Short mmCIF file of N, CA and C in Angstrom, two decimals:
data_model
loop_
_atom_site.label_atom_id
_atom_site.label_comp_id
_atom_site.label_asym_id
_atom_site.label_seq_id
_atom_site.Cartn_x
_atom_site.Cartn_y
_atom_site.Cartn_z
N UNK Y 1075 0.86 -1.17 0.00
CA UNK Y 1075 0.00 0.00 0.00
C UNK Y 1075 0.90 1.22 0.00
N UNK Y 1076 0.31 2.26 -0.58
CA UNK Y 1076 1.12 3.60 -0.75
C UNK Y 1076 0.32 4.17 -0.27
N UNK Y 1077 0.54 5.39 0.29
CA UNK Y 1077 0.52 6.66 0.49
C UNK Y 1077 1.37 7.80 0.14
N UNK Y 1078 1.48 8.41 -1.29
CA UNK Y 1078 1.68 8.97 -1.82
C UNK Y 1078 1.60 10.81 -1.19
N UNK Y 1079 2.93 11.42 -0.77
CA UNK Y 1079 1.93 12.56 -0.29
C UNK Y 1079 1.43 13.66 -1.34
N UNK Y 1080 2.51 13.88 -2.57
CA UNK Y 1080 1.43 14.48 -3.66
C UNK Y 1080 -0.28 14.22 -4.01
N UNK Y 1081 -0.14 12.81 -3.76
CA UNK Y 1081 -1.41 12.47 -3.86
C UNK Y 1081 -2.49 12.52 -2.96
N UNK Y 1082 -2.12 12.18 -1.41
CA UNK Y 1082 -2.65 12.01 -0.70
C UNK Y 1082 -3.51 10.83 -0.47
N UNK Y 1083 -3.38 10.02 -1.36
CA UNK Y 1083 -3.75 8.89 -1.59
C UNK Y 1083 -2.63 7.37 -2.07
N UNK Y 1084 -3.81 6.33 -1.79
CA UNK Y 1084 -3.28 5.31 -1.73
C UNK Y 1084 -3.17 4.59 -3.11
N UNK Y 1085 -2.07 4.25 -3.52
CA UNK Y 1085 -1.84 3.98 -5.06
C UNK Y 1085 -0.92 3.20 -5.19
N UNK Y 1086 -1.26 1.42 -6.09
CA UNK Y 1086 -0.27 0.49 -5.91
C UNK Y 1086 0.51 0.35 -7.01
N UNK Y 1087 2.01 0.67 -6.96
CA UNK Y 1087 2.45 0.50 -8.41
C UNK Y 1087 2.59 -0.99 -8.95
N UNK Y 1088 1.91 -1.74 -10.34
CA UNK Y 1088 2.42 -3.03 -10.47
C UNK Y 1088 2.96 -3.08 -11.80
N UNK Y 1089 4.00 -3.32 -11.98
CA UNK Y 1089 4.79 -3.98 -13.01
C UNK Y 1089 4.85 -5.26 -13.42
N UNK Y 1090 3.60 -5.33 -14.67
CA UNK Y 1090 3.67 -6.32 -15.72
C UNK Y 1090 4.55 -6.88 -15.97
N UNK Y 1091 5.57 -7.64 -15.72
CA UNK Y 1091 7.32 -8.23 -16.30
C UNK Y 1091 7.48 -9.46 -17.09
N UNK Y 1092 6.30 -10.69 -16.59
CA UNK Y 1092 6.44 -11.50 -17.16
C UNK Y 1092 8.03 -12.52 -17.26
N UNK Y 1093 8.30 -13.30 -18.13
CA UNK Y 1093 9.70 -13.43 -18.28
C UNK Y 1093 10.90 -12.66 -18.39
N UNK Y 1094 10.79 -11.95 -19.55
CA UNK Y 1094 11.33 -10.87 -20.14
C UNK Y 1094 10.92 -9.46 -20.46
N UNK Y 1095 11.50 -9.12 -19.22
CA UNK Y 1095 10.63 -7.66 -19.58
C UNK Y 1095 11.12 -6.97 -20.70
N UNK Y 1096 10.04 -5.69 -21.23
CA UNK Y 1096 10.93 -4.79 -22.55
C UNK Y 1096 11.10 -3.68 -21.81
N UNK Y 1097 12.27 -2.51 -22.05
CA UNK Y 1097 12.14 -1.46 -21.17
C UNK Y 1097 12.90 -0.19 -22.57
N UNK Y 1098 12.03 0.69 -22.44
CA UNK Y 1098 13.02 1.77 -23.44
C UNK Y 1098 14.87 1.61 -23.19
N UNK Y 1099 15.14 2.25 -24.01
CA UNK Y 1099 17.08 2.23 -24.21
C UNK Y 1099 16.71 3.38 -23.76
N UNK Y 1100 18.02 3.24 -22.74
CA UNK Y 1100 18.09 4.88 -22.53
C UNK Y 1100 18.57 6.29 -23.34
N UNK Y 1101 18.52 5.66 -24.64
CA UNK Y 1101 18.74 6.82 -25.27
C UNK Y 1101 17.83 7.45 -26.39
N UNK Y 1102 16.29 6.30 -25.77
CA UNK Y 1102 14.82 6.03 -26.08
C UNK Y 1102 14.50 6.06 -27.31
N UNK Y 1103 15.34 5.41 -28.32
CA UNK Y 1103 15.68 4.39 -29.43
C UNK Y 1103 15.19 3.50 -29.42
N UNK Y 1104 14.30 2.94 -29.26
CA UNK Y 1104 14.17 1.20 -29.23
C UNK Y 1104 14.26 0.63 -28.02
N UNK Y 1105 14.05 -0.53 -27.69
CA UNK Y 1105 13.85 -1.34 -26.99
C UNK Y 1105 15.02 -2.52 -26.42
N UNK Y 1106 14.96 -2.65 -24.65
CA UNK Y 1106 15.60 -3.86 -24.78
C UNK Y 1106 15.05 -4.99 -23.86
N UNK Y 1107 14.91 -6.31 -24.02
CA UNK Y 1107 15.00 -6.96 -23.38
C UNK Y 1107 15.67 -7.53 -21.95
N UNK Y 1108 15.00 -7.39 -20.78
CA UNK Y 1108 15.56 -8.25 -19.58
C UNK Y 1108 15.29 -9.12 -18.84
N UNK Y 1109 15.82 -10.29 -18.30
CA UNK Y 1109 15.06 -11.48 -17.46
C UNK Y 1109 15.75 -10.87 -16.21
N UNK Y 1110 17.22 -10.50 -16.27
CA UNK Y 1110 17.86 -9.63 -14.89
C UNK Y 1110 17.20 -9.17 -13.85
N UNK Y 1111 16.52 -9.95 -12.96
CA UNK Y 1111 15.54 -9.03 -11.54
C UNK Y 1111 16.39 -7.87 -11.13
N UNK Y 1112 17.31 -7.98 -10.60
CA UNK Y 1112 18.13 -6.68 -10.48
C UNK Y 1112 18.36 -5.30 -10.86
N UNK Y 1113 18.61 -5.59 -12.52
CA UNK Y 1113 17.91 -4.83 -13.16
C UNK Y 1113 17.03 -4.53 -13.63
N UNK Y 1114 16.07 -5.14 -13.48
CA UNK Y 1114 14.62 -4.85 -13.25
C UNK Y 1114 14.00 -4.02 -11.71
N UNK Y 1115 14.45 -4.51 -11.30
CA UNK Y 1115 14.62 -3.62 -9.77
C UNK Y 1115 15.08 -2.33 -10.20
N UNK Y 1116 16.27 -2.46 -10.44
CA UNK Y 1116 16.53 -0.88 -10.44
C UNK Y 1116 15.64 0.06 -11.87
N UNK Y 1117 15.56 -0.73 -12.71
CA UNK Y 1117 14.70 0.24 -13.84
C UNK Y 1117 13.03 0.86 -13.48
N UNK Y 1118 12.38 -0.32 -12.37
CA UNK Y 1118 10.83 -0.20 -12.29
C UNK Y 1118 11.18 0.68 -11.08
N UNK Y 1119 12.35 1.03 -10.39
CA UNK Y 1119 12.57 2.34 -9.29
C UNK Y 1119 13.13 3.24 -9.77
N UNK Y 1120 13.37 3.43 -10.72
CA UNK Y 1120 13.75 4.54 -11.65
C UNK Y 1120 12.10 5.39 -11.97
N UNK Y 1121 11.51 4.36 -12.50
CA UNK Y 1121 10.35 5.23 -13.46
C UNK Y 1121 9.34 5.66 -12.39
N UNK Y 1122 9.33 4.61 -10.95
CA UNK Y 1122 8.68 5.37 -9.81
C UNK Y 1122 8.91 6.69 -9.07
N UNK Y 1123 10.41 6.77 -9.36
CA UNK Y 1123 10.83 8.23 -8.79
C UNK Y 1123 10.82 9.51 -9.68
N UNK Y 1124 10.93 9.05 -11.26
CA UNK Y 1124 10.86 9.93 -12.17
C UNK Y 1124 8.91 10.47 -11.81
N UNK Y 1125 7.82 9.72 -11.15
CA UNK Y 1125 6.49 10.09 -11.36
C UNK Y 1125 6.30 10.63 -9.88
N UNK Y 1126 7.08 10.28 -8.98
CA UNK Y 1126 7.63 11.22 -7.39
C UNK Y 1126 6.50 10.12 -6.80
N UNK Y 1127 6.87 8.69 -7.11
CA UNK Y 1127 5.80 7.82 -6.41
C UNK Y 1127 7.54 6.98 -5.25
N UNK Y 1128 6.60 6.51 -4.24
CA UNK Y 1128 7.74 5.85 -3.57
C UNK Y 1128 7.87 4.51 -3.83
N UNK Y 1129 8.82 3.78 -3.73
CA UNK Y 1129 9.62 2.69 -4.28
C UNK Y 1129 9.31 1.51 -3.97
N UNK Y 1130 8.63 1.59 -2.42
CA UNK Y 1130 8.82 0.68 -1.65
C UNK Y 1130 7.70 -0.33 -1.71
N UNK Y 1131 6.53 0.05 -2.05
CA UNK Y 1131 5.07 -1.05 -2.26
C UNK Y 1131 5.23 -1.34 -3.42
N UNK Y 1132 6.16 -1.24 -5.00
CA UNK Y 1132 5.74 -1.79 -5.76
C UNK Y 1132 5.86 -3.08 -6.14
N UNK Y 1133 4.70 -4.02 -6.95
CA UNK Y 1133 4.92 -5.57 -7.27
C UNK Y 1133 5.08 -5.72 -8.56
N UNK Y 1134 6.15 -6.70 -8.02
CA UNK Y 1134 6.93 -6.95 -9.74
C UNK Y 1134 6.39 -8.26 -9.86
N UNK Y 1135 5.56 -8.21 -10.74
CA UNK Y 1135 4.84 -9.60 -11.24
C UNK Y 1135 5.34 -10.10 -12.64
N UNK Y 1136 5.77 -11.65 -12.39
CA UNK Y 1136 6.70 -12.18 -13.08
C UNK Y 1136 5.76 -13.44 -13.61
N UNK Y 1137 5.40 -13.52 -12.78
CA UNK Y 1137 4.12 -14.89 -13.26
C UNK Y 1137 2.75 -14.59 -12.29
N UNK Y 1138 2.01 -15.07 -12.31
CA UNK Y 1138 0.56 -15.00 -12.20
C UNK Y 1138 0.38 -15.41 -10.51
N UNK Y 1139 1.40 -15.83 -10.35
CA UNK Y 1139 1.29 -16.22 -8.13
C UNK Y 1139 1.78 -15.16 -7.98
N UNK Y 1140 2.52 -14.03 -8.77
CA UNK Y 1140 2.83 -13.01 -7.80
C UNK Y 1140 1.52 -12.20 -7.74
N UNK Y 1141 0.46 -12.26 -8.06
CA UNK Y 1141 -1.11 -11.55 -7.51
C UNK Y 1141 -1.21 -11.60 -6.75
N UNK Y 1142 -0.67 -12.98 -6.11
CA UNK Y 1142 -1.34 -13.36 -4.47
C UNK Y 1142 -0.58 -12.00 -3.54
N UNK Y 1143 0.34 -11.79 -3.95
CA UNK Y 1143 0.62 -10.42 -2.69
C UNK Y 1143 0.26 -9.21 -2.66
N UNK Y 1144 -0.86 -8.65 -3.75
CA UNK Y 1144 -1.02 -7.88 -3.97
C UNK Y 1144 -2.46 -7.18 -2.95
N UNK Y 1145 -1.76 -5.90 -2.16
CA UNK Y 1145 -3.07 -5.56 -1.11
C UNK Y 1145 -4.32 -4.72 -1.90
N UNK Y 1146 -5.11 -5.29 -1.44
CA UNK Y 1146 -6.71 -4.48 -2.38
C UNK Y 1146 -6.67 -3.20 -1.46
N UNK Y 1147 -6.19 -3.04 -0.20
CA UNK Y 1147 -6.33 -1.44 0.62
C UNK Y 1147 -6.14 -0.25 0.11
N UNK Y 1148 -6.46 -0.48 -1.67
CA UNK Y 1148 -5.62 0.80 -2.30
C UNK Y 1148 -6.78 1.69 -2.89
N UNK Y 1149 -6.80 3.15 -3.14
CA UNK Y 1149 -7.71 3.59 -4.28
C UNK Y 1149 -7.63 3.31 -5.93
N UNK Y 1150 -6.46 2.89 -5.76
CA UNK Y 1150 -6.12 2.92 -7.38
C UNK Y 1150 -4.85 1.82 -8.16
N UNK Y 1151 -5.22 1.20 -8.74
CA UNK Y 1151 -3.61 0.22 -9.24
C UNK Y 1151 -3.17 1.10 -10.20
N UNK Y 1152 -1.92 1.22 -10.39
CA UNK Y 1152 -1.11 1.74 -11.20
C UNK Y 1152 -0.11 1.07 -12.15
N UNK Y 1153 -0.77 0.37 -13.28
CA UNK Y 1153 -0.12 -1.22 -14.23
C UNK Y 1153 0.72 -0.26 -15.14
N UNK Y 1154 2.15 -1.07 -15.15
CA UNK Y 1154 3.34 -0.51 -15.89
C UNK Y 1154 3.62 -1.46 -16.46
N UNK Y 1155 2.86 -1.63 -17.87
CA UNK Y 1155 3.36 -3.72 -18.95
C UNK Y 1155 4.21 -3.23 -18.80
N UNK Y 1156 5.22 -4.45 -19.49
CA UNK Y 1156 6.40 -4.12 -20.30
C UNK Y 1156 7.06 -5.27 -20.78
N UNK Y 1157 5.29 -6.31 -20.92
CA UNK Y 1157 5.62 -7.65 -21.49
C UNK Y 1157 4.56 -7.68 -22.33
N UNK Y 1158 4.85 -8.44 -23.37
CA UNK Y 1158 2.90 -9.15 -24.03
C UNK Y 1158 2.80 -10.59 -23.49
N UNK Y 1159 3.50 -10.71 -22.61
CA UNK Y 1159 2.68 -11.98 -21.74
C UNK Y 1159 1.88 -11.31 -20.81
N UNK Y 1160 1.03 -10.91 -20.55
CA UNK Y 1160 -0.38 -9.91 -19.85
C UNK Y 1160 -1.22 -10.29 -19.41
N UNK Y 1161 -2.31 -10.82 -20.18
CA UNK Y 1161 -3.65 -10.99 -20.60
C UNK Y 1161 -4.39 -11.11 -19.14
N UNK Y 1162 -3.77 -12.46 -18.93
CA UNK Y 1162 -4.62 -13.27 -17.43
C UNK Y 1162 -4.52 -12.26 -16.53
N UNK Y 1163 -3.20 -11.62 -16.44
CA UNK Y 1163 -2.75 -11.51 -14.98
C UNK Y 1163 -3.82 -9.35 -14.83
N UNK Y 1164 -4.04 -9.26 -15.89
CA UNK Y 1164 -4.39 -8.21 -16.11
C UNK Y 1164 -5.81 -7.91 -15.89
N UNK Y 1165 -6.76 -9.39 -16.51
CA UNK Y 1165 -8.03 -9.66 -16.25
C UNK Y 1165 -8.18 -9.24 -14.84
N UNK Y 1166 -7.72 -10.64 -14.06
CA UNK Y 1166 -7.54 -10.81 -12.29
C UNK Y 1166 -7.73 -9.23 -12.06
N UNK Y 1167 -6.52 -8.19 -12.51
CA UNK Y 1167 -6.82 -7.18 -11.84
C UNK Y 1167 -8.03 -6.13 -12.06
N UNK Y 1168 -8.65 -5.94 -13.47
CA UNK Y 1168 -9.61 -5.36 -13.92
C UNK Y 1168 -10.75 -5.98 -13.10
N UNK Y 1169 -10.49 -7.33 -12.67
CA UNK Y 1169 -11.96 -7.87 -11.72
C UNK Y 1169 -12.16 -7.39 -10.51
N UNK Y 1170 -11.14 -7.11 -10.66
CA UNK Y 1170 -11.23 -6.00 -8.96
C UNK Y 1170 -11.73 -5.32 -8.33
N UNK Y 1171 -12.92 -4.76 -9.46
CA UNK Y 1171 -13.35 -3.43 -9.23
C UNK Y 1171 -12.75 -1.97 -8.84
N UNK Y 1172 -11.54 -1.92 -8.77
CA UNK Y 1172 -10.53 -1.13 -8.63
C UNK Y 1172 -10.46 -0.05 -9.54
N UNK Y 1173 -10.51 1.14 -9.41
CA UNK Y 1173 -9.86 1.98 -10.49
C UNK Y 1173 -8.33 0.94 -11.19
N UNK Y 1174 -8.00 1.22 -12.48
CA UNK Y 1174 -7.07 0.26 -13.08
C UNK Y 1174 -6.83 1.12 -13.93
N UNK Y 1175 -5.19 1.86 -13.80
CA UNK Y 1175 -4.69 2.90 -14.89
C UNK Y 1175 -3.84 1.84 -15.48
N UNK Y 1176 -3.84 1.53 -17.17
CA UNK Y 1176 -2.46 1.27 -17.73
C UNK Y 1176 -1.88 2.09 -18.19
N UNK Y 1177 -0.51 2.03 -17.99
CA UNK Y 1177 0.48 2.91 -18.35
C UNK Y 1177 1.69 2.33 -19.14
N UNK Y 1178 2.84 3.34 -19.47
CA UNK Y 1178 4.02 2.50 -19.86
C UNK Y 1178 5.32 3.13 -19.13
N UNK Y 1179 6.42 3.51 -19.70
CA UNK Y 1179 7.57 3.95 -19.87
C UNK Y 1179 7.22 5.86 -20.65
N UNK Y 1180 7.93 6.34 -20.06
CA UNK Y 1180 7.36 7.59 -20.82
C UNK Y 1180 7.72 7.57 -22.03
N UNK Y 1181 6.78 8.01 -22.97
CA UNK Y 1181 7.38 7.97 -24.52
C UNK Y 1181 7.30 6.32 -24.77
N UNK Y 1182 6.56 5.44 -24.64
CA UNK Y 1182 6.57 4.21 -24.72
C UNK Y 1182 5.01 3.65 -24.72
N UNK Y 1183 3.88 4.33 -24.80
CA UNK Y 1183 2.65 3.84 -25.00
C UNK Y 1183 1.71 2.51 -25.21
N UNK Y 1184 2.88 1.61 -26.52
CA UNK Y 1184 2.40 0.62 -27.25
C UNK Y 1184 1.94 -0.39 -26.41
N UNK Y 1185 2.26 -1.10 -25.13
CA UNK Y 1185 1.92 -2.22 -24.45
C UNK Y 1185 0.86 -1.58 -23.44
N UNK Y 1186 0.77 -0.34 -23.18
CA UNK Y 1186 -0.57 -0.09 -22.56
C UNK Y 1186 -1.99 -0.12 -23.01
N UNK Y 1187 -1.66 0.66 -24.68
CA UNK Y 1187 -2.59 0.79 -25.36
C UNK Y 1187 -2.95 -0.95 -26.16
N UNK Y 1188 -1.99 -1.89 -26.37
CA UNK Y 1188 -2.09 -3.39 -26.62
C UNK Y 1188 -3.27 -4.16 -25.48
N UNK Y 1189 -2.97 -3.94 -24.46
CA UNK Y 1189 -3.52 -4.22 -22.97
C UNK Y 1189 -4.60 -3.68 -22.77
N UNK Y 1190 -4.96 -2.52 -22.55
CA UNK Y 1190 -6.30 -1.52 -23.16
C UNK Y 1190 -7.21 -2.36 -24.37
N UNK Y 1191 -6.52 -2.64 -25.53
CA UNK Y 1191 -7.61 -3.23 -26.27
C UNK Y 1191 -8.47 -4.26 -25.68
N UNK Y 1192 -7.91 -5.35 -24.75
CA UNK Y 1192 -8.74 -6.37 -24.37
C UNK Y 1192 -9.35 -6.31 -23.05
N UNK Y 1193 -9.03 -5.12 -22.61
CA UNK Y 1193 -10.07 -4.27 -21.53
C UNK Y 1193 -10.77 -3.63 -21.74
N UNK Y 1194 -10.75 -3.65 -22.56
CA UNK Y 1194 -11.70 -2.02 -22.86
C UNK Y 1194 -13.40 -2.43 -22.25
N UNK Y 1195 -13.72 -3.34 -21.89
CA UNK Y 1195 -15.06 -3.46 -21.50
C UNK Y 1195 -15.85 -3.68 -19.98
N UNK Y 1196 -14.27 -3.43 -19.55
CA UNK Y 1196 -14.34 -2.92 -18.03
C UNK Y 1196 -14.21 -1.38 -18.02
N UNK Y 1197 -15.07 -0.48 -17.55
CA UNK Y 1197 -15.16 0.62 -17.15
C UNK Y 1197 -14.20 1.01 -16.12
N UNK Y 1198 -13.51 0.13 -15.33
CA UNK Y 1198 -12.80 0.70 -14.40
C UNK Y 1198 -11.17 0.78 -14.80
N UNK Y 1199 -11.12 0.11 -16.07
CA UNK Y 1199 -10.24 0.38 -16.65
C UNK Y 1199 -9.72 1.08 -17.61
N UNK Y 1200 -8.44 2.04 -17.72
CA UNK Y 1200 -8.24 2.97 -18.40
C UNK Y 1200 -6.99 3.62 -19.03
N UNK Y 1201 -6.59 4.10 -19.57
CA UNK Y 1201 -5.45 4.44 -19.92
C UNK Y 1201 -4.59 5.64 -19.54
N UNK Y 1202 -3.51 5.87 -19.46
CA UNK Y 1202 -2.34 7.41 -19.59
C UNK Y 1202 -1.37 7.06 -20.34
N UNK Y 1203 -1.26 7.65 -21.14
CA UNK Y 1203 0.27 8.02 -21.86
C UNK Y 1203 0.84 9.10 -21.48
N UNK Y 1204 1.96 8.74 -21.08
CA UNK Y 1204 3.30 9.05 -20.53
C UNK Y 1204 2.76 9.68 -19.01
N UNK Y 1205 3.46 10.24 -18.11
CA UNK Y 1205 3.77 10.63 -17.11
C UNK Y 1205 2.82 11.63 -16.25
N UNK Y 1206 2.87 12.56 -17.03
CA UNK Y 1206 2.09 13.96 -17.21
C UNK Y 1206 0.41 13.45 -17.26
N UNK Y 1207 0.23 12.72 -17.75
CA UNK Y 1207 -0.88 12.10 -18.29
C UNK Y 1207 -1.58 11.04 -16.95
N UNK Y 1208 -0.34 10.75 -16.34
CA UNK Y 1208 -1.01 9.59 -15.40
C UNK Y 1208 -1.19 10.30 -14.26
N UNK Y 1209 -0.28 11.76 -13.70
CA UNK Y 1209 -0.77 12.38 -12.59
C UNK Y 1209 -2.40 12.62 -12.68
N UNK Y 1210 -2.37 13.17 -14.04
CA UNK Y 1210 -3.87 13.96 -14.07
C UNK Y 1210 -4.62 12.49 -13.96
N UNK Y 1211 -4.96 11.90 -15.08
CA UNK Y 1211 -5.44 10.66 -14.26
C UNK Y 1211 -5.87 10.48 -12.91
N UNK Y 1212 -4.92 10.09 -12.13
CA UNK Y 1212 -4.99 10.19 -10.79
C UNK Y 1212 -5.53 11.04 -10.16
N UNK Y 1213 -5.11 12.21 -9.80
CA UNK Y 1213 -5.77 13.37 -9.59
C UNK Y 1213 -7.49 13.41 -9.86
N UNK Y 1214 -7.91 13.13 -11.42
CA UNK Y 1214 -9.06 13.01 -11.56
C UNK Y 1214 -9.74 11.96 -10.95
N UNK Y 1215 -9.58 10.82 -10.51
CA UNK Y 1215 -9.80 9.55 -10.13
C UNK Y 1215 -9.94 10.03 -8.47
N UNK Y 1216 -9.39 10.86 -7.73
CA UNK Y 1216 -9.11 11.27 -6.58
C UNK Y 1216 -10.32 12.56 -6.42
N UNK Y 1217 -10.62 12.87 -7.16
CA UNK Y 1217 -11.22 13.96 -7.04
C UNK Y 1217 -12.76 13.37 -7.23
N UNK Y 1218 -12.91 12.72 -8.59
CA UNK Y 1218 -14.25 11.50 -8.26
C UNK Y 1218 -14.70 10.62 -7.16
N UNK Y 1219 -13.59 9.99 -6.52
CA UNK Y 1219 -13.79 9.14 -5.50
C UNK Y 1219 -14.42 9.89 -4.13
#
């Protein structure tokens, strides 16, 4: 669980990873592949601090048992793909009844909006592209609730 104090609210970051995650090049060229948890660690705490979210509640879901740790005490999930192995683990969370933002990598859209297509018929699910996009999101979602 987060508590965010920009937000003032409670907001869970989860990272889609799957086997191999994809993550922009940092010189946001293209794409690379990683199975590296480590560095996966350090990249999915990178993009949390670049959005001024804290580090410490997020779940890195690698296969479909990592759901089981995931706390419902939240206002809002905050899904960062960055696999097209998805689908299931994505359902589970749209059943939630949860507000459900997908997101990506800033400047990186394509696996949110991929993921989005086969949601689209849950209302509680929704989209942001890039960064800027997911505060307001939030914010709006915070201001509804």
């Amino acid at each position: 669980m987060i508590l965010n104090e920009n937000f003032n609210w409670r907001i869970k970051p989860i990272f889609i990873l799957g086997d191999r995650a994809s993550f922009l090049n940092p010189d946001g060229l293209g794409f690379f592949e990683t199975a590296d948890e480590y560095k996966q660690e350090a990249l999915t705490g990178d993009i949390l601090r670049r959005l001024d979210l804290p580090v410490e509640e997020k779940l890195l879901v690698r296969k479909a048992e990592d759901l089981t740790q995931l706390n419902l005490d939240v206002e809002v999930v905050l899904v960062f793909v960055h696999t097209m192995d998805r689908l299931l683990s994505l359902v589970s969370l749209a059943e939630t009844g949860l507000p459900v933002v997908l997101t990506g990598e800033e400047g990186a859209p394509g696996d949110a909006l991929d993921s989005y297509q086969f949601l689209s018929a849950y209302e509680n699910v929704m989209t942001a592209f890039g960064f800027e996009e997911v505060r307001k999101t939030i914010k709006v979602l915070k201001a509804a609730g």
